[in-house]
Amino acid sequence: MEAVLGEADGRPGALPFVSHALWETWRRRNSAELTLEGYRAAGGIDGALTRTADRVYGELDAAQRRVARAVLLRLIALGEGTEDTRRQIGRAELGDDPATAGVLDRLAAARLIILGAGAADTVEIAHEALIAGWPRLRDWLANDREDLRAHRRLTEAAVEWDAHGRDEALLYRGRVVAAWNDRDQAALNKLESAFLAASRAWREREGKTRRRRRRLLLSGLVSALVVTTTLATLAIVQGRQAVQEHDFVRSRQLAAKARDRLQVDPELALLLAVKAVRMGPVAEAESVLRQAVVDSRAEATLLLSGQLPGLDVAFSPDGGGLISSGLDGIVWAWRRSGVSWHGPTMLRATSKLQRPVTSPDGRFAASGGLDGTVQIWDLAGTAAPVILKGHQGSVTAIAFSPDGRHLASAADDGIRIWNLTGQRVERVLAGRRVGWGRLAFSPDGRRLAAGSPTNDTIRIHNLLSELRCSAVPEGGCHLARPGHHQRPAVAMLSRPGGRLPRPLNRRNVRTVPIQRQFESTYQGTNTPISH
């Protein structure tokens, strides 16, 4: 007794554990006496109940273990912030199948549960100590606690439903019944299963009723909507037909304009054709668009926002740069990357400019100022331009020497040769006030040709002397750079009647050595001379 009292001392609720430990000691006795050895063999207060429960559970097969687990969990009332307690239930709640009856008998024989007899056909756990003292049962309660709470609510709802004549008003609704689709239902008894089945059937019927009502309502709304839509559609269609007819007429007009411009201005024709197709996909517009695409020769279109017309343009020698100027006197620069052009960038200047050119290496750009200055930019940087002063009046023509070390500029007061290294005038070429329109250096840089569109002359200068070409009849000429000859030469195109021969060939272009004068007249028509 001292060992029993020593283990029970200071432990609230120890009596059930003592009772079970003594019962297990009695069951293990070898005589009419209870011995300390038998008490310790039974496990004492701490181990007797656990050993009994584990022994009985271990003797069951897999199916019986599932039944035992379900029975024991039903016999526990889950505490809300308090300890879990045992729950007494009617035998009917567990069902009447033989497997359940066999498990109940074995649990009762081990004094783990108590079976009521006669009218009190009940089942309950023998000692609440089993709830706290058996680790396996505690694990079941911890792992399935939320499902056990839902099961308890289902049990209570099913009992109430059955007690009120299975009234549909007491069935589960909405998400409550839907939640049971994802839960294990193997532990439900017949009444609980019937309750869930009735709840699902009612939900299905209600869903069909709601859908039927919705269809009827939608049918009415659709009928009203059809009438309204039909009337609105007729009005919209008539309006669209009127707009479409107007667009088709406008598209045909644009297509006709585009066709008229195909030979004169293919790029404008292409723009007009695109606009015509966008206005209305008529056959005439699509046909002229296809032809305009074929005729278009533009690689890119570069736009200058706000620049006045009258562009002068010049490529860099490698074709990767482009500069331009307009009547507003502003010079712009682009750079090409692949097939794309980037820019424009406005070159900083101190006056209005014209006639832009690039140096042979493409690094520098120069342009003549209306104030008589020549302005030179380093295209690789952002510094202010170098300004060369000396002319009286607008600079009308500029040319770099082949080596890029000299620059020629022309104005009404004559032609100046600038040494770019020292940024000074190296020579002023005499000449009357004729307004030179073009300058060109010979490939060796020793000679300079100047052409005027107003006085019918080409003047060729070398650093030591001048030779003047005879007058070209009927005014003006176009200078072309000479080809590869043994001696420096210049090509002259004449234009009787003010027309440039076209196409150019050996009959209307002659290359003449510079050492002799020349005068030639070639017949031709078509295009006026322009720069």
Coordinates of C-alpha atoms in Angstrom, one line a residue:
M1 CA 0.0 0.0 0.0
E2 CA 2.9 2.3 0.6
A3 CA 4.0 2.1 -3.0
V4 CA 0.4 2.8 -4.2
L5 CA -0.1 5.8 -1.9
G6 CA 3.4 7.1 -2.7
E7 CA 2.5 7.2 -6.5
A8 CA -0.9 8.7 -5.9
D9 CA 0.1 11.3 -3.4
G10 CA -0.3 14.9 -4.8
R11 CA -1.9 13.7 -8.1
P12 CA -5.5 15.1 -8.6
G13 CA -7.8 12.5 -10.2
A14 CA -5.5 9.7 -9.4
L15 CA -8.2 7.4 -8.1
P16 CA -9.2 5.9 -11.5
F17 CA -5.6 5.2 -12.2
V18 CA -5.2 3.5 -8.8
S19 CA -8.3 1.5 -9.4
H20 CA -7.1 0.2 -12.8
A21 CA -3.6 -0.5 -11.4
L22 CA -5.0 -2.6 -8.6
W23 CA -7.4 -4.4 -10.9
E24 CA -4.5 -5.3 -13.2
T25 CA -2.5 -6.4 -10.1
W26 CA -5.4 -8.6 -9.0
R27 CA -5.7 -10.1 -12.5
R28 CA -2.0 -11.0 -12.5
R29 CA -1.9 -12.5 -8.9
N30 CA -0.6 -16.0 -8.2
S31 CA -2.4 -16.4 -4.9
A32 CA -5.1 -14.7 -2.8
E33 CA -2.7 -11.9 -2.0
L34 CA -1.7 -8.7 -3.9
T35 CA 2.0 -8.4 -4.0
L36 CA 4.3 -5.5 -4.8
E37 CA 5.9 -7.6 -7.5
G38 CA 2.5 -8.0 -9.2
Y39 CA 1.7 -4.3 -8.8
R40 CA 5.0 -3.3 -10.5
A41 CA 4.4 -6.0 -13.2
A42 CA 1.1 -4.4 -14.0
G43 CA 2.8 -1.0 -14.5
G44 CA 1.8 0.8 -11.4
I45 CA -0.4 3.9 -11.6
D46 CA 1.5 5.4 -14.5
G47 CA 1.7 2.4 -16.8
A48 CA -1.2 0.0 -16.0
L49 CA -3.8 1.8 -18.0
T50 CA -1.5 2.4 -21.0
R51 CA -0.3 -1.2 -21.0
T52 CA -3.9 -2.5 -21.0
A53 CA -5.1 -0.2 -23.8
D54 CA -2.0 -1.0 -26.0
R55 CA -2.4 -4.7 -25.3
V56 CA -6.1 -4.8 -26.3
Y57 CA -5.5 -2.6 -29.4
G58 CA -2.5 -4.7 -30.5
E59 CA -4.6 -7.9 -30.4
L60 CA -7.1 -6.4 -32.9
D61 CA -6.8 -6.8 -36.7
A62 CA -6.8 -3.8 -39.1
A63 CA -10.5 -3.6 -39.5
Q64 CA -11.2 -4.0 -35.8
R65 CA -8.7 -1.3 -35.1
R66 CA -10.6 1.2 -37.3
V67 CA -13.8 0.3 -35.5
A68 CA -12.1 0.7 -32.1
R69 CA -10.8 4.1 -33.0
A70 CA -14.2 5.3 -34.2
V71 CA -15.9 4.0 -31.1
L72 CA -13.5 5.6 -28.6
L73 CA -13.6 8.9 -30.4
R74 CA -17.4 8.9 -30.3
L75 CA -17.2 8.4 -26.6
I76 CA -15.3 11.7 -25.9
A77 CA -16.9 15.1 -25.6
L78 CA -14.4 17.7 -26.9
G79 CA -13.7 20.5 -24.5
E80 CA -14.0 24.2 -25.5
G81 CA -11.0 25.6 -23.6
T82 CA -11.5 22.8 -21.0
E83 CA -10.3 19.2 -20.6
D84 CA -11.9 16.6 -22.9
T85 CA -14.4 14.4 -21.0
R86 CA -16.1 11.1 -21.6
R87 CA -19.5 11.1 -23.4
Q88 CA -22.2 8.6 -22.8
I89 CA -24.1 7.5 -25.9
G90 CA -26.9 5.1 -26.8
R91 CA -25.9 1.8 -28.2
A92 CA -27.9 2.6 -31.4
E93 CA -25.5 5.4 -32.3
L94 CA -22.7 2.9 -32.9
G95 CA -24.8 0.6 -35.1
D96 CA -25.7 -3.1 -34.7
D97 CA -23.2 -4.7 -37.1
P98 CA -21.3 -7.8 -35.6
A99 CA -17.8 -6.2 -36.1
T100 CA -18.8 -3.3 -33.8
A101 CA -20.4 -5.6 -31.2
G102 CA -17.2 -7.7 -31.1
V103 CA -15.0 -4.7 -30.5
L104 CA -17.3 -3.4 -27.8
D105 CA -17.1 -6.7 -25.9
R106 CA -13.3 -6.8 -26.0
L107 CA -13.0 -3.2 -24.8
A108 CA -15.5 -3.9 -22.0
A109 CA -13.7 -7.1 -21.0
A110 CA -10.5 -5.0 -20.6
R111 CA -12.5 -2.5 -18.4
L112 CA -11.7 0.3 -20.9
I113 CA -15.5 1.0 -21.5
I114 CA -18.7 0.3 -19.7
L115 CA -21.7 -1.2 -21.4
G116 CA -25.1 -0.5 -19.9
A117 CA -27.6 -3.4 -19.5
G118 CA -31.3 -3.7 -20.0
A119 CA -33.2 -0.4 -20.6
A120 CA -30.0 1.6 -20.1
D121 CA -28.5 0.4 -23.3
T122 CA -25.6 2.9 -23.2
V123 CA -21.8 2.9 -23.8
E124 CA -19.2 5.1 -22.1
I125 CA -15.5 5.1 -21.3
A126 CA -14.8 3.4 -18.0
H127 CA -12.4 6.0 -16.7
E128 CA -11.6 9.6 -17.9
A129 CA -8.1 8.7 -17.0
L130 CA -8.0 6.8 -20.3
I131 CA -8.4 10.1 -22.2
A132 CA -5.4 11.7 -20.5
G133 CA -3.3 8.6 -19.9
W134 CA -3.3 6.7 -23.2
P135 CA -0.9 8.5 -25.6
R136 CA -2.4 6.9 -28.8
L137 CA -5.8 8.3 -27.9
R138 CA -4.4 11.7 -27.3
D139 CA -2.7 11.7 -30.7
W140 CA -6.0 10.8 -32.4
L141 CA -7.7 13.7 -30.7
A142 CA -5.0 16.1 -31.6
N143 CA -4.8 15.1 -35.3
D144 CA -8.5 14.9 -36.0
R145 CA -9.9 17.6 -33.7
E146 CA -11.6 19.8 -36.4
D147 CA -13.1 16.8 -38.2
L148 CA -14.3 15.5 -34.8
R149 CA -16.0 18.8 -34.0
A150 CA -17.7 18.7 -37.4
H151 CA -18.7 15.1 -36.7
R152 CA -20.3 16.0 -33.4
R153 CA -22.3 18.8 -35.0
L154 CA -23.4 16.4 -37.7
T155 CA -24.5 13.8 -35.1
E156 CA -26.5 16.4 -33.2
A157 CA -28.2 17.8 -36.3
A158 CA -29.0 14.3 -37.6
V159 CA -30.6 13.3 -34.2
E160 CA -32.7 16.5 -34.2
W161 CA -33.8 16.0 -37.8
D162 CA -34.9 12.4 -37.0
A163 CA -36.7 13.5 -33.8
H164 CA -38.8 16.1 -35.8
G165 CA -39.9 13.7 -38.4
R166 CA -37.0 14.4 -40.8
D167 CA -38.2 17.9 -41.5
E168 CA -36.4 19.4 -44.6
A169 CA -36.1 22.7 -42.8
L170 CA -33.5 21.1 -40.5
L171 CA -31.2 19.8 -43.3
Y172 CA -27.8 21.2 -44.0
R173 CA -27.6 24.0 -46.5
G174 CA -25.0 25.5 -48.9
R175 CA -21.4 25.3 -47.9
V176 CA -22.0 23.2 -44.7
V177 CA -23.1 20.2 -46.7
A178 CA -20.5 20.9 -49.5
A179 CA -17.7 20.8 -46.8
W180 CA -18.6 17.1 -46.2
N181 CA -17.6 16.2 -49.7
D182 CA -13.9 16.5 -48.7
R183 CA -14.2 14.7 -45.4
D184 CA -13.8 11.0 -44.5
Q185 CA -17.3 9.6 -44.1
A186 CA -16.3 6.0 -43.1
A187 CA -17.0 6.6 -39.4
L188 CA -20.6 7.9 -40.0
N189 CA -23.5 5.7 -38.8
K190 CA -26.7 5.1 -40.8
L191 CA -28.6 8.0 -39.4
E192 CA -25.8 10.5 -40.1
S193 CA -25.3 9.1 -43.6
A194 CA -29.0 9.4 -44.3
F195 CA -29.0 13.0 -43.0
L196 CA -26.2 14.0 -45.4
A197 CA -27.8 12.2 -48.3
A198 CA -31.1 14.1 -47.7
S199 CA -29.2 17.4 -47.4
R200 CA -27.5 16.8 -50.7
A201 CA -30.7 15.8 -52.4
W202 CA -32.5 18.9 -51.1
R203 CA -29.6 21.0 -52.3
E204 CA -29.7 19.5 -55.8
R205 CA -33.5 20.1 -56.0
E206 CA -33.1 23.6 -54.9
G207 CA -30.4 24.2 -57.4
K208 CA -32.6 22.9 -60.2
T209 CA -35.5 25.1 -59.1
R210 CA -33.2 28.1 -59.0
R211 CA -31.9 27.4 -62.4
R212 CA -35.4 26.9 -63.8
R213 CA -36.5 30.2 -62.3
R214 CA -33.3 31.9 -63.7
R215 CA -34.0 30.4 -67.1
L216 CA -37.6 31.7 -67.1
L217 CA -36.4 35.2 -66.0
L218 CA -33.6 35.2 -68.6
S219 CA -36.0 34.1 -71.3
G220 CA -38.2 37.1 -70.5
L221 CA -35.3 39.5 -70.4
V222 CA -33.9 38.0 -73.6
S223 CA -37.2 38.4 -75.4
A224 CA -37.4 42.1 -74.4
L225 CA -33.7 42.5 -75.2
V226 CA -34.1 40.9 -78.7
V227 CA -36.9 43.4 -79.6
T228 CA -34.9 46.4 -78.3
T229 CA -31.7 45.1 -80.0
T230 CA -33.4 44.5 -83.3
L231 CA -34.6 48.0 -83.4
A232 CA -31.3 49.4 -82.3
T233 CA -29.4 47.2 -84.8
L234 CA -31.5 48.4 -87.7
A235 CA -30.7 52.0 -86.8
I236 CA -27.0 51.2 -86.4
V237 CA -26.8 49.2 -89.6
Q238 CA -28.4 52.0 -91.6
G239 CA -26.1 54.5 -90.0
R240 CA -23.1 52.3 -90.7
Q241 CA -24.2 51.8 -94.3
A242 CA -24.3 55.5 -94.8
V243 CA -20.8 56.0 -93.2
Q244 CA -19.5 53.0 -95.2
E245 CA -20.8 54.4 -98.5
H246 CA -19.2 57.7 -97.7
D247 CA -15.9 56.0 -96.9
F248 CA -16.0 54.0 -100.1
V249 CA -16.5 57.1 -102.1
R250 CA -13.7 58.8 -100.3
S251 CA -11.5 55.7 -100.7
R252 CA -12.1 55.7 -104.5
Q253 CA -11.2 59.4 -104.7
L254 CA -7.9 58.8 -102.8
A255 CA -7.1 55.8 -105.0
A256 CA -7.6 57.9 -108.1
K257 CA -5.2 60.6 -106.8
A258 CA -2.7 57.9 -105.8
R259 CA -2.8 56.4 -109.3
D260 CA -2.2 59.8 -110.8
R261 CA 0.9 60.3 -108.7
L262 CA 2.5 56.8 -109.2
Q263 CA 4.9 58.0 -111.9
V264 CA 5.4 61.5 -110.6
D265 CA 5.9 60.9 -106.9
P266 CA 5.8 57.2 -105.9
E267 CA 6.2 57.9 -102.2
L268 CA 3.2 60.3 -102.1
A269 CA 1.2 57.7 -104.1
L270 CA 2.0 55.1 -101.5
L271 CA 0.8 57.3 -98.7
L272 CA -2.4 58.1 -100.5
A273 CA -3.0 54.4 -101.3
V274 CA -2.5 53.4 -97.7
K275 CA -5.0 56.1 -96.6
A276 CA -7.4 54.9 -99.3
V277 CA -7.3 51.3 -98.1
R278 CA -7.8 52.4 -94.5
M279 CA -10.9 54.5 -95.5
G280 CA -12.5 51.5 -97.2
P281 CA -11.1 48.2 -98.7
V282 CA -12.4 48.8 -102.2
A283 CA -10.8 47.0 -105.1
E284 CA -9.4 50.2 -106.7
A285 CA -7.6 51.2 -103.4
E286 CA -6.1 47.7 -102.9
S287 CA -4.9 47.6 -106.6
V288 CA -3.2 51.0 -106.5
L289 CA -1.7 50.1 -103.1
R290 CA -0.1 47.0 -104.5
Q291 CA 1.3 49.0 -107.4
A292 CA 2.6 51.8 -105.2
V293 CA 4.4 49.2 -103.0
V294 CA 6.1 47.8 -106.1
D295 CA 7.0 51.3 -107.4
S296 CA 8.2 52.7 -104.0
R297 CA 12.0 53.0 -103.8
A298 CA 12.3 54.7 -100.5
E299 CA 14.5 53.0 -97.9
A300 CA 13.4 55.3 -95.1
T301 CA 11.5 58.5 -94.6
L302 CA 13.1 61.0 -92.2
L303 CA 10.8 63.7 -90.9
L304 CA 11.8 67.1 -89.6
S305 CA 9.2 68.6 -87.3
G306 CA 8.8 72.3 -88.1
Q307 CA 11.6 72.5 -90.7
L308 CA 10.9 74.7 -93.7
P309 CA 11.1 73.2 -97.2
G310 CA 14.0 73.6 -99.6
L311 CA 16.3 70.9 -98.2
D312 CA 20.0 70.6 -99.0
V313 CA 21.3 67.1 -98.0
A314 CA 24.7 65.3 -97.9
F315 CA 25.7 61.8 -97.0
S316 CA 28.9 61.0 -95.2
P317 CA 31.4 59.0 -97.3
D318 CA 30.6 55.8 -95.5
G319 CA 26.9 56.3 -95.9
G320 CA 26.3 56.0 -92.2
G321 CA 25.6 59.7 -91.6
L322 CA 23.4 62.3 -93.2
I323 CA 23.1 66.1 -92.7
S324 CA 20.5 68.5 -94.1
S325 CA 19.5 72.1 -94.1
G326 CA 16.3 74.0 -95.0
L327 CA 15.1 77.5 -95.7
D328 CA 14.9 78.1 -91.9
G329 CA 18.8 78.0 -91.9
I330 CA 19.0 75.0 -89.4
V331 CA 21.4 72.1 -90.0
W332 CA 20.3 68.6 -88.8
A333 CA 22.3 65.4 -88.5
W334 CA 21.3 61.7 -88.5
R335 CA 23.2 58.5 -87.8
R336 CA 22.3 55.1 -89.3
S337 CA 22.4 51.9 -87.3
G338 CA 21.6 48.8 -89.4
V339 CA 18.4 49.7 -91.3
S340 CA 17.3 52.3 -88.8
W341 CA 18.1 56.0 -88.7
H342 CA 18.5 57.8 -85.4
G343 CA 18.0 61.5 -85.0
P344 CA 17.8 64.2 -86.0
T345 CA 20.2 66.2 -83.9
M346 CA 20.3 70.0 -84.5
L347 CA 23.8 71.2 -84.9
R348 CA 24.6 74.3 -82.8
A349 CA 25.1 77.4 -85.0
T350 CA 25.4 81.2 -84.7
S351 CA 23.5 82.0 -87.9
K352 CA 21.2 80.5 -90.5
L353 CA 23.0 78.0 -92.7
Q354 CA 22.8 76.3 -96.1
R355 CA 24.8 73.9 -98.4
P356 CA 25.9 71.4 -95.7
V357 CA 28.8 69.0 -96.6
T358 CA 30.8 66.3 -94.8
S359 CA 34.5 65.7 -94.8
P360 CA 36.0 62.7 -96.6
D361 CA 36.5 60.8 -93.4
G362 CA 32.9 61.6 -92.2
R363 CA 34.1 63.1 -89.0
F364 CA 33.3 66.7 -89.7
A365 CA 30.4 68.6 -91.2
A366 CA 30.5 72.1 -92.6
S367 CA 27.9 74.6 -93.8
G368 CA 27.8 78.1 -95.2
G369 CA 26.2 80.9 -93.2
L370 CA 23.9 83.6 -94.6
D371 CA 26.1 86.0 -92.6
G372 CA 29.2 85.1 -94.6
T373 CA 30.7 82.6 -92.1
V374 CA 31.7 79.0 -92.6
Q375 CA 30.8 76.8 -89.6
I376 CA 32.5 73.4 -89.0
W377 CA 31.3 70.7 -86.5
D378 CA 33.0 67.7 -85.1
L379 CA 30.2 65.1 -85.4
A380 CA 31.7 62.9 -82.8
G381 CA 31.3 65.5 -80.1
T382 CA 29.0 68.2 -78.8
A383 CA 31.3 71.2 -78.8
A384 CA 30.4 74.5 -80.4
P385 CA 31.3 74.8 -84.1
V386 CA 34.5 76.3 -85.4
I387 CA 33.6 79.5 -87.2
L388 CA 35.6 80.8 -90.2
K389 CA 35.0 84.4 -91.1
G390 CA 36.0 86.3 -94.2
H391 CA 33.3 86.4 -96.8
Q392 CA 31.1 89.4 -97.5
G393 CA 27.6 88.0 -98.1
S394 CA 26.0 84.5 -98.0
V395 CA 28.2 81.5 -98.5
T396 CA 26.7 79.6 -101.5
A397 CA 29.0 76.6 -101.9
I398 CA 31.5 74.6 -99.8
A399 CA 33.8 71.6 -100.5
F400 CA 36.3 69.7 -98.5
S401 CA 39.6 68.7 -100.1
P402 CA 40.2 65.0 -100.6
D403 CA 42.7 64.8 -97.7
G404 CA 40.3 66.8 -95.4
R405 CA 43.0 69.4 -94.6
H406 CA 41.5 72.2 -96.7
L407 CA 38.1 73.6 -97.3
A408 CA 36.9 75.8 -100.2
S409 CA 34.0 78.2 -99.8
A410 CA 32.3 80.5 -102.3
A411 CA 30.3 83.7 -102.0
D412 CA 29.6 86.7 -104.2
D413 CA 33.0 88.1 -103.3
G414 CA 34.9 85.1 -104.6
I415 CA 36.3 81.8 -103.5
R416 CA 38.5 81.2 -100.4
I417 CA 40.7 78.2 -99.7
W418 CA 40.9 77.6 -95.9
N419 CA 43.7 75.7 -94.1
L420 CA 41.7 73.8 -91.5
T421 CA 44.8 73.0 -89.4
G422 CA 45.5 76.6 -88.7
Q423 CA 41.9 77.8 -89.3
R424 CA 43.0 80.5 -91.7
V425 CA 42.6 81.6 -95.2
E426 CA 45.4 80.2 -97.3
R427 CA 44.3 81.7 -100.6
V428 CA 41.6 83.9 -102.1
L429 CA 40.8 83.2 -105.7
A430 CA 40.0 86.1 -107.9
G431 CA 36.6 86.2 -109.6
R432 CA 33.8 88.5 -110.4
R433 CA 30.6 88.5 -108.4
V434 CA 28.9 85.6 -110.1
G435 CA 27.4 83.6 -107.2
W436 CA 29.1 80.2 -107.5
G437 CA 26.7 77.4 -106.9
R438 CA 29.0 74.3 -106.8
L439 CA 32.6 73.6 -105.9
A440 CA 34.5 70.3 -106.5
F441 CA 38.1 69.4 -105.8
S442 CA 40.0 67.1 -108.2
P443 CA 41.0 63.7 -106.7
D444 CA 44.6 64.9 -106.1
G445 CA 43.3 68.0 -104.4
R446 CA 45.5 70.4 -106.6
R447 CA 42.6 71.8 -108.6
L448 CA 39.2 73.2 -107.8
A449 CA 36.3 73.5 -110.2
A450 CA 33.6 76.1 -109.6
G451 CA 30.3 76.2 -111.5
S452 CA 27.7 78.9 -111.6
P453 CA 24.0 78.4 -112.7
T454 CA 23.7 82.1 -113.6
N455 CA 26.5 83.0 -115.9
D456 CA 27.1 79.9 -118.0
T457 CA 30.7 79.2 -116.9
I458 CA 32.8 76.6 -115.2
R459 CA 36.0 77.9 -113.7
I460 CA 38.9 75.6 -112.9
H461 CA 41.6 76.8 -110.5
N462 CA 44.9 75.3 -109.6
L463 CA 47.1 76.9 -107.0
L464 CA 49.4 78.6 -109.6
S465 CA 47.1 79.5 -112.4
E466 CA 43.5 79.6 -113.7
L467 CA 42.0 78.2 -116.8
R468 CA 38.5 79.3 -117.8
C469 CA 36.2 77.0 -119.7
S470 CA 34.3 78.4 -122.7
A471 CA 30.7 79.4 -122.0
V472 CA 28.1 76.7 -122.0
P473 CA 25.2 77.7 -124.3
E474 CA 21.9 78.6 -122.8
G475 CA 23.2 78.8 -119.3
G476 CA 24.2 76.7 -116.3
C477 CA 26.0 73.4 -115.9
H478 CA 26.2 70.5 -113.4
L479 CA 29.6 69.4 -112.1
A480 CA 30.4 65.7 -111.5
R481 CA 33.4 64.4 -109.9
P482 CA 35.9 62.9 -112.4
G483 CA 36.5 59.3 -112.7
H484 CA 39.8 57.5 -112.5
H485 CA 42.0 58.9 -115.3
Q486 CA 45.7 59.2 -115.8
R487 CA 45.3 63.0 -115.7
P488 CA 42.9 65.1 -113.6
A489 CA 39.7 65.7 -115.5
V490 CA 36.2 67.1 -115.0
A491 CA 33.0 65.9 -116.5
M492 CA 30.6 68.5 -118.0
L493 CA 26.9 68.0 -118.8
S494 CA 25.4 70.5 -121.2
R495 CA 21.7 71.3 -121.3
P496 CA 20.4 72.9 -124.5
G497 CA 17.0 74.4 -123.9
G498 CA 17.6 74.2 -120.1
R499 CA 17.1 70.4 -120.0
L500 CA 19.5 67.7 -118.6
P501 CA 19.9 64.8 -121.0
R502 CA 18.3 61.7 -119.6
P503 CA 19.3 58.9 -119.3
L504 CA 23.1 59.8 -118.9
N505 CA 25.4 57.9 -121.3
R506 CA 28.6 58.3 -123.3
R507 CA 26.7 60.3 -125.9
N508 CA 25.7 63.1 -123.5
V509 CA 28.5 63.0 -120.9
R510 CA 32.1 63.8 -121.9
T511 CA 35.2 63.6 -119.7
V512 CA 37.8 66.2 -120.8
P513 CA 41.4 66.6 -119.6
I514 CA 41.7 69.8 -117.7
Q515 CA 44.8 71.0 -119.7
R516 CA 42.6 72.1 -122.6
Q517 CA 39.5 74.2 -123.0
F518 CA 36.3 72.6 -124.2
E519 CA 32.8 73.4 -125.4
S520 CA 30.3 70.7 -126.2
T521 CA 26.6 70.6 -126.8
Y522 CA 24.5 67.4 -126.4
Q523 CA 20.9 66.9 -127.3
G524 CA 18.5 65.7 -124.7
T525 CA 15.1 66.3 -123.0
N526 CA 13.1 65.5 -119.8
T527 CA 14.4 66.7 -116.5
P528 CA 15.4 70.3 -115.6
I529 CA 18.8 70.7 -113.8
S530 CA 18.4 70.7 -110.1
H531 CA 20.6 70.2 -107.1

